[in-house]
């Protein structure tokens, strides 16, 4: 059976389709995926120039083509997505699903392997990489993850991939990688007003072997080894970046670690009433901003803050005390209820965003489930304080990374 699912959706005036291909994570593969995505975003065999390709999709009533790669736990997923006005919304007899799909799949399936295009992609990614790491918060986050995965270097550099590969990759290597990609497990997902018509058109175009393979990854999350480390790195900036990471067992039930982490993040640093915002920013005046994020695919709960350099020690103590209080069962019910309301509101908003619906479809395909935003909202409603405490008690301090 072909891996394709296009849902009926009347909520939006646009239709969306994504072809998603997955590969095991390592930093060289990620670099190759990023180079190829950049080349295909610029031009293709049928549209052999940046202006030609851009004009082609602009003429399709400003259809939005996006090609990029993203890391999901132990997998790299290459995204080919297109968002376009539904043909029924346009009184144009020459505009239809077939015209859009023809253009889209020409880009996906027929790259232009050209030396100049490769060198352009290298320059573009180098400039993007440089701009990204000029921001202290991004530099610190990358340093944190590279330290977190210091014993598994293939999981490092998880934004752009291996730097040497990005600079030195040859055209033959890109061709070989594309041939590998054609055999990778793949899934087509989308939403449209006429899903049956679009499915028939897509079905005739997805003939790569990977569309007939199992797309599900039984264990998507990366495991964490308890091996605490504290690291300080010098950096020329006005403020310090402090990141404190807690690990947890990869084998915890997905529901428990997902919602436990979401609630803990919102409780500690969701808004101005959250615990760490109050303690670290308001009372101590130590933080410019503070965030708490659950990286469920990395078995990591991360608290990060931009702080005055003379307040590093006091902020670190306050953060660890904030987590420790929850672990000791000291939970403010009012703040917990505000966190619950915020998470419910976030999911209600997400259900009205076409891009996030597509991401949810992808997450379901990777995990082999059918989990809706309505179910997520219901799970938020059912989540109790004792589960928050129980999740926090599964956490262990594993890294402090300070950029100052």
PDB file of N, CA and C in Angstrom, residues 299-380:
ATOM      1  N   UNK A 299      14.838  13.269  25.028  1.00  0.00           N
ATOM      2  CA  UNK A 299      14.767  12.890  26.450  1.00  0.00           C
ATOM      3  C   UNK A 299      15.412  13.979  27.311  1.00  0.00           C
ATOM      4  N   UNK A 300      15.038  15.225  27.030  1.00  0.00           N
ATOM      5  CA  UNK A 300      15.683  16.394  27.631  1.00  0.00           C
ATOM      6  C   UNK A 300      14.647  17.439  28.018  1.00  0.00           C
ATOM      7  N   UNK A 301      14.765  17.936  29.239  1.00  0.00           N
ATOM      8  CA  UNK A 301      14.005  19.106  29.672  1.00  0.00           C
ATOM      9  C   UNK A 301      15.008  20.222  29.900  1.00  0.00           C
ATOM     10  N   UNK A 302      14.880  21.309  29.131  1.00  0.00           N
ATOM     11  CA  UNK A 302      15.903  22.359  29.096  1.00  0.00           C
ATOM     12  C   UNK A 302      15.340  23.695  29.560  1.00  0.00           C
ATOM     13  N   UNK A 303      16.063  24.315  30.487  1.00  0.00           N
ATOM     14  CA  UNK A 303      15.739  25.671  30.940  1.00  0.00           C
ATOM     15  C   UNK A 303      16.855  26.590  30.472  1.00  0.00           C
ATOM     16  N   UNK A 304      16.499  27.666  29.793  1.00  0.00           N
ATOM     17  CA  UNK A 304      17.506  28.585  29.259  1.00  0.00           C
ATOM     18  C   UNK A 304      17.129  30.017  29.582  1.00  0.00           C
ATOM     19  N   UNK A 305      18.147  30.829  29.781  1.00  0.00           N
ATOM     20  CA  UNK A 305      17.907  32.230  30.129  1.00  0.00           C
ATOM     21  C   UNK A 305      19.072  33.103  29.699  1.00  0.00           C
ATOM     22  N   UNK A 306      18.736  34.327  29.322  1.00  0.00           N
ATOM     23  CA  UNK A 306      19.747  35.357  29.100  1.00  0.00           C
ATOM     24  C   UNK A 306      19.831  36.207  30.352  1.00  0.00           C
ATOM     25  N   UNK A 307      21.019  36.323  30.935  1.00  0.00           N
ATOM     26  CA  UNK A 307      21.146  36.959  32.249  1.00  0.00           C
ATOM     27  C   UNK A 307      22.355  37.882  32.319  1.00  0.00           C
ATOM     28  N   UNK A 308      22.336  38.751  33.322  1.00  0.00           N
ATOM     29  CA  UNK A 308      23.501  39.577  33.622  1.00  0.00           C
ATOM     30  C   UNK A 308      24.658  38.672  34.044  1.00  0.00           C
ATOM     31  N   UNK A 309      25.850  39.009  33.631  1.00  0.00           N
ATOM     32  CA  UNK A 309      27.000  38.140  33.909  1.00  0.00           C
ATOM     33  C   UNK A 309      27.306  38.031  35.400  1.00  0.00           C
ATOM     34  N   UNK A 310      26.899  39.032  36.164  1.00  0.00           N
ATOM     35  CA  UNK A 310      27.167  38.972  37.605  1.00  0.00           C
ATOM     36  C   UNK A 310      26.068  38.232  38.375  1.00  0.00           C
ATOM     37  N   UNK A 311      25.065  37.710  37.649  1.00  0.00           N
ATOM     38  CA  UNK A 311      23.960  37.010  38.307  1.00  0.00           C
ATOM     39  C   UNK A 311      23.893  35.525  37.932  1.00  0.00           C
ATOM     40  N   UNK A 312      24.952  35.002  37.323  1.00  0.00           N
ATOM     41  CA  UNK A 312      24.929  33.612  36.849  1.00  0.00           C
ATOM     42  C   UNK A 312      24.682  32.636  37.999  1.00  0.00           C
ATOM     43  N   UNK A 313      25.446  32.784  39.068  1.00  0.00           N
ATOM     44  CA  UNK A 313      25.363  31.839  40.184  1.00  0.00           C
ATOM     45  C   UNK A 313      23.991  31.876  40.845  1.00  0.00           C
ATOM     46  N   UNK A 314      23.463  33.084  41.077  1.00  0.00           N
ATOM     47  CA  UNK A 314      22.178  33.198  41.762  1.00  0.00           C
ATOM     48  C   UNK A 314      21.042  32.682  40.874  1.00  0.00           C
ATOM     49  N   UNK A 315      21.151  32.917  39.551  1.00  0.00           N
ATOM     50  CA  UNK A 315      20.123  32.427  38.636  1.00  0.00           C
ATOM     51  C   UNK A 315      20.151  30.907  38.549  1.00  0.00           C
ATOM     52  N   UNK A 316      21.346  30.342  38.500  1.00  0.00           N
ATOM     53  CA  UNK A 316      21.477  28.885  38.455  1.00  0.00           C
ATOM     54  C   UNK A 316      20.856  28.236  39.689  1.00  0.00           C
ATOM     55  N   UNK A 317      21.129  28.817  40.846  1.00  0.00           N
ATOM     56  CA  UNK A 317      20.574  28.293  42.094  1.00  0.00           C
ATOM     57  C   UNK A 317      19.052  28.391  42.102  1.00  0.00           C
ATOM     58  N   UNK A 318      18.515  29.514  41.614  1.00  0.00           N
ATOM     59  CA  UNK A 318      17.069  29.717  41.602  1.00  0.00           C
ATOM     60  C   UNK A 318      16.386  28.732  40.649  1.00  0.00           C
ATOM     61  N   UNK A 319      17.003  28.471  39.501  1.00  0.00           N
ATOM     62  CA  UNK A 319      16.432  27.529  38.532  1.00  0.00           C
ATOM     63  C   UNK A 319      16.377  26.125  39.127  1.00  0.00           C
ATOM     64  N   UNK A 320      17.479  25.697  39.713  1.00  0.00           N
ATOM     65  CA  UNK A 320      17.521  24.353  40.304  1.00  0.00           C
ATOM     66  C   UNK A 320      16.560  24.257  41.488  1.00  0.00           C
ATOM     67  N   UNK A 321      16.418  25.333  42.235  1.00  0.00           N
ATOM     68  CA  UNK A 321      15.468  25.336  43.353  1.00  0.00           C
ATOM     69  C   UNK A 321      14.037  25.258  42.861  1.00  0.00           C
ATOM     70  N   UNK A 322      13.751  25.926  41.726  1.00  0.00           N
ATOM     71  CA  UNK A 322      12.409  25.892  41.159  1.00  0.00           C
ATOM     72  C   UNK A 322      12.009  24.483  40.739  1.00  0.00           C
ATOM     73  N   UNK A 323      12.942  23.773  40.088  1.00  0.00           N
ATOM     74  CA  UNK A 323      12.678  22.380  39.710  1.00  0.00           C
ATOM     75  C   UNK A 323      12.567  21.511  40.960  1.00  0.00           C
ATOM     76  N   UNK A 324      13.465  21.758  41.916  1.00  0.00           N
ATOM     77  CA  UNK A 324      13.471  20.983  43.151  1.00  0.00           C
ATOM     78  C   UNK A 324      12.183  21.113  43.947  1.00  0.00           C
ATOM     79  N   UNK A 325      11.590  22.300  43.917  1.00  0.00           N
ATOM     80  CA  UNK A 325      10.334  22.508  44.654  1.00  0.00           C
ATOM     81  C   UNK A 325       9.223  21.619  44.092  1.00  0.00           C
ATOM     82  N   UNK A 326       9.136  21.537  42.772  1.00  0.00           N
ATOM     83  CA  UNK A 326       8.120  20.668  42.156  1.00  0.00           C
ATOM     84  C   UNK A 326       8.414  19.215  42.495  1.00  0.00           C
ATOM     85  N   UNK A 327       9.673  18.829  42.439  1.00  0.00           N
ATOM     86  CA  UNK A 327      10.047  17.453  42.780  1.00  0.00           C
ATOM     87  C   UNK A 327       9.672  17.113  44.227  1.00  0.00           C
ATOM     88  N   UNK A 328       9.689  18.127  45.091  1.00  0.00           N
ATOM     89  CA  UNK A 328       9.325  17.922  46.495  1.00  0.00           C
ATOM     90  C   UNK A 328       7.818  18.001  46.724  1.00  0.00           C
ATOM     91  N   UNK A 329       7.055  18.192  45.637  1.00  0.00           N
ATOM     92  CA  UNK A 329       5.596  18.218  45.754  1.00  0.00           C
ATOM     93  C   UNK A 329       5.018  19.578  46.047  1.00  0.00           C
ATOM     94  N   UNK A 330       5.849  20.630  45.980  1.00  0.00           N
ATOM     95  CA  UNK A 330       5.363  21.983  46.262  1.00  0.00           C
ATOM     96  C   UNK A 330       4.924  22.651  44.959  1.00  0.00           C
ATOM     97  N   UNK A 331       3.652  22.493  44.651  1.00  0.00           N
ATOM     98  CA  UNK A 331       3.096  23.020  43.408  1.00  0.00           C
ATOM     99  C   UNK A 331       2.007  24.035  43.719  1.00  0.00           C
ATOM    100  N   UNK A 332       2.103  25.204  43.121  1.00  0.00           N
ATOM    101  CA  UNK A 332       1.116  26.268  43.283  1.00  0.00           C
ATOM    102  C   UNK A 332      -0.086  25.944  42.389  1.00  0.00           C
ATOM    103  N   UNK A 333      -1.228  25.703  42.984  1.00  0.00           N
ATOM    104  CA  UNK A 333      -2.398  25.267  42.223  1.00  0.00           C
ATOM    105  C   UNK A 333      -2.868  26.334  41.234  1.00  0.00           C
ATOM    106  N   UNK A 334      -2.812  27.605  41.629  1.00  0.00           N
ATOM    107  CA  UNK A 334      -3.240  28.672  40.723  1.00  0.00           C
ATOM    108  C   UNK A 334      -2.354  28.726  39.479  1.00  0.00           C
ATOM    109  N   UNK A 335      -1.042  28.619  39.678  1.00  0.00           N
ATOM    110  CA  UNK A 335      -0.114  28.646  38.541  1.00  0.00           C
ATOM    111  C   UNK A 335      -0.306  27.402  37.669  1.00  0.00           C
ATOM    112  N   UNK A 336      -0.542  26.260  38.309  1.00  0.00           N
ATOM    113  CA  UNK A 336      -0.805  25.029  37.562  1.00  0.00           C
ATOM    114  C   UNK A 336      -2.051  25.181  36.687  1.00  0.00           C
ATOM    115  N   UNK A 337      -3.115  25.746  37.225  1.00  0.00           N
ATOM    116  CA  UNK A 337      -4.343  25.923  36.458  1.00  0.00           C
ATOM    117  C   UNK A 337      -4.163  26.915  35.308  1.00  0.00           C
ATOM    118  N   UNK A 338      -3.329  27.938  35.535  1.00  0.00           N
ATOM    119  CA  UNK A 338      -3.029  28.875  34.444  1.00  0.00           C
ATOM    120  C   UNK A 338      -2.240  28.171  33.341  1.00  0.00           C
ATOM    121  N   UNK A 339      -1.332  27.288  33.746  1.00  0.00           N
ATOM    122  CA  UNK A 339      -0.568  26.510  32.767  1.00  0.00           C
ATOM    123  C   UNK A 339      -1.499  25.622  31.951  1.00  0.00           C
ATOM    124  N   UNK A 340      -2.438  25.001  32.616  1.00  0.00           N
ATOM    125  CA  UNK A 340      -3.407  24.136  31.927  1.00  0.00           C
ATOM    126  C   UNK A 340      -4.230  24.946  30.919  1.00  0.00           C
ATOM    127  N   UNK A 341      -4.698  26.109  31.330  1.00  0.00           N
ATOM    128  CA  UNK A 341      -5.488  26.957  30.433  1.00  0.00           C
ATOM    129  C   UNK A 341      -4.663  27.408  29.229  1.00  0.00           C
ATOM    130  N   UNK A 342      -3.390  27.732  29.467  1.00  0.00           N
ATOM    131  CA  UNK A 342      -2.514  28.181  28.377  1.00  0.00           C
ATOM    132  C   UNK A 342      -2.277  27.060  27.369  1.00  0.00           C
ATOM    133  N   UNK A 343      -2.024  25.846  27.854  1.00  0.00           N
ATOM    134  CA  UNK A 343      -1.788  24.720  26.951  1.00  0.00           C
ATOM    135  C   UNK A 343      -3.040  24.388  26.144  1.00  0.00           C
ATOM    136  N   UNK A 344      -4.182  24.437  26.795  1.00  0.00           N
ATOM    137  CA  UNK A 344      -5.444  24.208  26.084  1.00  0.00           C
ATOM    138  C   UNK A 344      -5.634  25.254  24.985  1.00  0.00           C
ATOM    139  N   UNK A 345      -5.359  26.515  25.320  1.00  0.00           N
ATOM    140  CA  UNK A 345      -5.493  27.598  24.338  1.00  0.00           C
ATOM    141  C   UNK A 345      -4.516  27.417  23.173  1.00  0.00           C
ATOM    142  N   UNK A 346      -3.302  26.990  23.467  1.00  0.00           N
ATOM    143  CA  UNK A 346      -2.304  26.779  22.410  1.00  0.00           C
ATOM    144  C   UNK A 346      -2.757  25.727  21.406  1.00  0.00           C
ATOM    145  N   UNK A 347      -3.340  24.640  21.909  1.00  0.00           N
ATOM    146  CA  UNK A 347      -3.812  23.586  21.016  1.00  0.00           C
ATOM    147  C   UNK A 347      -5.027  24.036  20.215  1.00  0.00           C
ATOM    148  N   UNK A 348      -5.884  24.860  20.821  1.00  0.00           N
ATOM    149  CA  UNK A 348      -7.045  25.379  20.089  1.00  0.00           C
ATOM    150  C   UNK A 348      -6.590  26.269  18.930  1.00  0.00           C
ATOM    151  N   UNK A 349      -5.548  27.059  19.175  1.00  0.00           N
ATOM    152  CA  UNK A 349      -4.986  27.901  18.114  1.00  0.00           C
ATOM    153  C   UNK A 349      -4.339  27.038  17.037  1.00  0.00           C
ATOM    154  N   UNK A 350      -3.609  26.002  17.471  1.00  0.00           N
ATOM    155  CA  UNK A 350      -2.911  25.126  16.521  1.00  0.00           C
ATOM    156  C   UNK A 350      -3.881  24.435  15.573  1.00  0.00           C
ATOM    157  N   UNK A 351      -5.067  24.099  16.080  1.00  0.00           N
ATOM    158  CA  UNK A 351      -6.063  23.413  15.253  1.00  0.00           C
ATOM    159  C   UNK A 351      -6.574  24.293  14.117  1.00  0.00           C
ATOM    160  N   UNK A 352      -6.301  25.594  14.176  1.00  0.00           N
ATOM    161  CA  UNK A 352      -6.705  26.521  13.121  1.00  0.00           C
ATOM    162  C   UNK A 352      -5.527  26.961  12.257  1.00  0.00           C
ATOM    163  N   UNK A 353      -4.398  26.261  12.398  1.00  0.00           N
ATOM    164  CA  UNK A 353      -3.227  26.577  11.573  1.00  0.00           C
ATOM    165  C   UNK A 353      -2.907  25.396  10.666  1.00  0.00           C
ATOM    166  N   UNK A 354      -2.973  25.643   9.373  1.00  0.00           N
ATOM    167  CA  UNK A 354      -2.801  24.560   8.409  1.00  0.00           C
ATOM    168  C   UNK A 354      -1.407  23.938   8.479  1.00  0.00           C
ATOM    169  N   UNK A 355      -0.383  24.766   8.711  1.00  0.00           N
ATOM    170  CA  UNK A 355       0.978  24.227   8.775  1.00  0.00           C
ATOM    171  C   UNK A 355       1.149  23.298   9.971  1.00  0.00           C
ATOM    172  N   UNK A 356       0.532  23.637  11.103  1.00  0.00           N
ATOM    173  CA  UNK A 356       0.666  22.791  12.287  1.00  0.00           C
ATOM    174  C   UNK A 356      -0.162  21.518  12.175  1.00  0.00           C
ATOM    175  N   UNK A 357      -1.276  21.587  11.454  1.00  0.00           N
ATOM    176  CA  UNK A 357      -2.054  20.364  11.203  1.00  0.00           C
ATOM    177  C   UNK A 357      -1.211  19.387  10.381  1.00  0.00           C
ATOM    178  N   UNK A 358      -0.480  19.915   9.396  1.00  0.00           N
ATOM    179  CA  UNK A 358       0.371  19.054   8.577  1.00  0.00           C
ATOM    180  C   UNK A 358       1.503  18.445   9.408  1.00  0.00           C
ATOM    181  N   UNK A 359       2.088  19.239  10.308  1.00  0.00           N
ATOM    182  CA  UNK A 359       3.142  18.721  11.188  1.00  0.00           C
ATOM    183  C   UNK A 359       2.581  17.623  12.100  1.00  0.00           C
ATOM    184  N   UNK A 360       1.361  17.812  12.580  1.00  0.00           N
ATOM    185  CA  UNK A 360       0.751  16.777  13.408  1.00  0.00           C
ATOM    186  C   UNK A 360       0.533  15.494  12.607  1.00  0.00           C
ATOM    187  N   UNK A 361       0.122  15.629  11.349  1.00  0.00           N
ATOM    188  CA  UNK A 361      -0.033  14.453  10.492  1.00  0.00           C
ATOM    189  C   UNK A 361       1.299  13.731  10.326  1.00  0.00           C
ATOM    190  N   UNK A 362       2.382  14.499  10.171  1.00  0.00           N
ATOM    191  CA  UNK A 362       3.715  13.908  10.049  1.00  0.00           C
ATOM    192  C   UNK A 362       4.114  13.191  11.333  1.00  0.00           C
ATOM    193  N   UNK A 363       3.894  13.832  12.472  1.00  0.00           N
ATOM    194  CA  UNK A 363       4.222  13.200  13.757  1.00  0.00           C
ATOM    195  C   UNK A 363       3.449  11.906  13.941  1.00  0.00           C
ATOM    196  N   UNK A 364       2.192  11.903  13.537  1.00  0.00           N
ATOM    197  CA  UNK A 364       1.385  10.681  13.624  1.00  0.00           C
ATOM    198  C   UNK A 364       1.934   9.588  12.708  1.00  0.00           C
ATOM    199  N   UNK A 365       2.353   9.978  11.506  1.00  0.00           N
ATOM    200  CA  UNK A 365       2.898   8.999  10.562  1.00  0.00           C
ATOM    201  C   UNK A 365       4.196   8.399  11.080  1.00  0.00           C
ATOM    202  N   UNK A 366       5.022   9.212  11.703  1.00  0.00           N
ATOM    203  CA  UNK A 366       6.288   8.714  12.254  1.00  0.00           C
ATOM    204  C   UNK A 366       6.052   7.756  13.415  1.00  0.00           C
ATOM    205  N   UNK A 367       5.016   8.020  14.196  1.00  0.00           N
ATOM    206  CA  UNK A 367       4.770   7.223  15.408  1.00  0.00           C
ATOM    207  C   UNK A 367       3.698   6.150  15.214  1.00  0.00           C
ATOM    208  N   UNK A 368       3.081   6.131  14.026  1.00  0.00           N
ATOM    209  CA  UNK A 368       2.083   5.110  13.758  1.00  0.00           C
ATOM    210  C   UNK A 368       0.820   5.249  14.584  1.00  0.00           C
ATOM    211  N   UNK A 369       0.292   6.459  14.655  1.00  0.00           N
ATOM    212  CA  UNK A 369      -0.898   6.705  15.458  1.00  0.00           C
ATOM    213  C   UNK A 369      -1.786   7.724  14.747  1.00  0.00           C
ATOM    214  N   UNK A 370      -2.946   7.989  15.294  1.00  0.00           N
ATOM    215  CA  UNK A 370      -3.849   9.008  14.759  1.00  0.00           C
ATOM    216  C   UNK A 370      -4.321   9.855  15.938  1.00  0.00           C
ATOM    217  N   UNK A 371      -3.546  10.888  16.245  1.00  0.00           N
ATOM    218  CA  UNK A 371      -3.736  11.673  17.455  1.00  0.00           C
ATOM    219  C   UNK A 371      -4.130  13.090  17.051  1.00  0.00           C
ATOM    220  N   UNK A 372      -5.338  13.530  17.420  1.00  0.00           N
ATOM    221  CA  UNK A 372      -5.864  14.812  16.965  1.00  0.00           C
ATOM    222  C   UNK A 372      -5.638  15.907  18.007  1.00  0.00           C
ATOM    223  N   UNK A 373      -5.832  17.152  17.570  1.00  0.00           N
ATOM    224  CA  UNK A 373      -5.741  18.261  18.514  1.00  0.00           C
ATOM    225  C   UNK A 373      -6.847  18.179  19.554  1.00  0.00           C
ATOM    226  N   UNK A 374      -8.005  17.670  19.163  1.00  0.00           N
ATOM    227  CA  UNK A 374      -9.097  17.509  20.121  1.00  0.00           C
ATOM    228  C   UNK A 374      -8.690  16.535  21.232  1.00  0.00           C
ATOM    229  N   UNK A 375      -8.015  15.461  20.852  1.00  0.00           N
ATOM    230  CA  UNK A 375      -7.535  14.506  21.854  1.00  0.00           C
ATOM    231  C   UNK A 375      -6.465  15.132  22.749  1.00  0.00           C
ATOM    232  N   UNK A 376      -5.612  15.943  22.157  1.00  0.00           N
ATOM    233  CA  UNK A 376      -4.583  16.632  22.947  1.00  0.00           C
ATOM    234  C   UNK A 376      -5.238  17.563  23.982  1.00  0.00           C
ATOM    235  N   UNK A 377      -6.260  18.297  23.545  1.00  0.00           N
ATOM    236  CA  UNK A 377      -6.958  19.201  24.462  1.00  0.00           C
ATOM    237  C   UNK A 377      -7.586  18.415  25.602  1.00  0.00           C
ATOM    238  N   UNK A 378      -8.188  17.284  25.276  1.00  0.00           N
ATOM    239  CA  UNK A 378      -8.798  16.445  26.309  1.00  0.00           C
ATOM    240  C   UNK A 378      -7.748  15.911  27.278  1.00  0.00           C
ATOM    241  N   UNK A 379      -6.569  15.535  26.748  1.00  0.00           N
ATOM    242  CA  UNK A 379      -5.490  15.047  27.617  1.00  0.00           C
ATOM    243  C   UNK A 379      -4.969  16.151  28.538  1.00  0.00           C
ATOM    244  N   UNK A 380      -4.947  17.377  28.038  1.00  0.00           N
ATOM    245  CA  UNK A 380      -4.563  18.509  28.889  1.00  0.00           C
ATOM    246  C   UNK A 380      -5.573  18.670  30.023  1.00  0.00           C
TER     247      UNK A 380
END
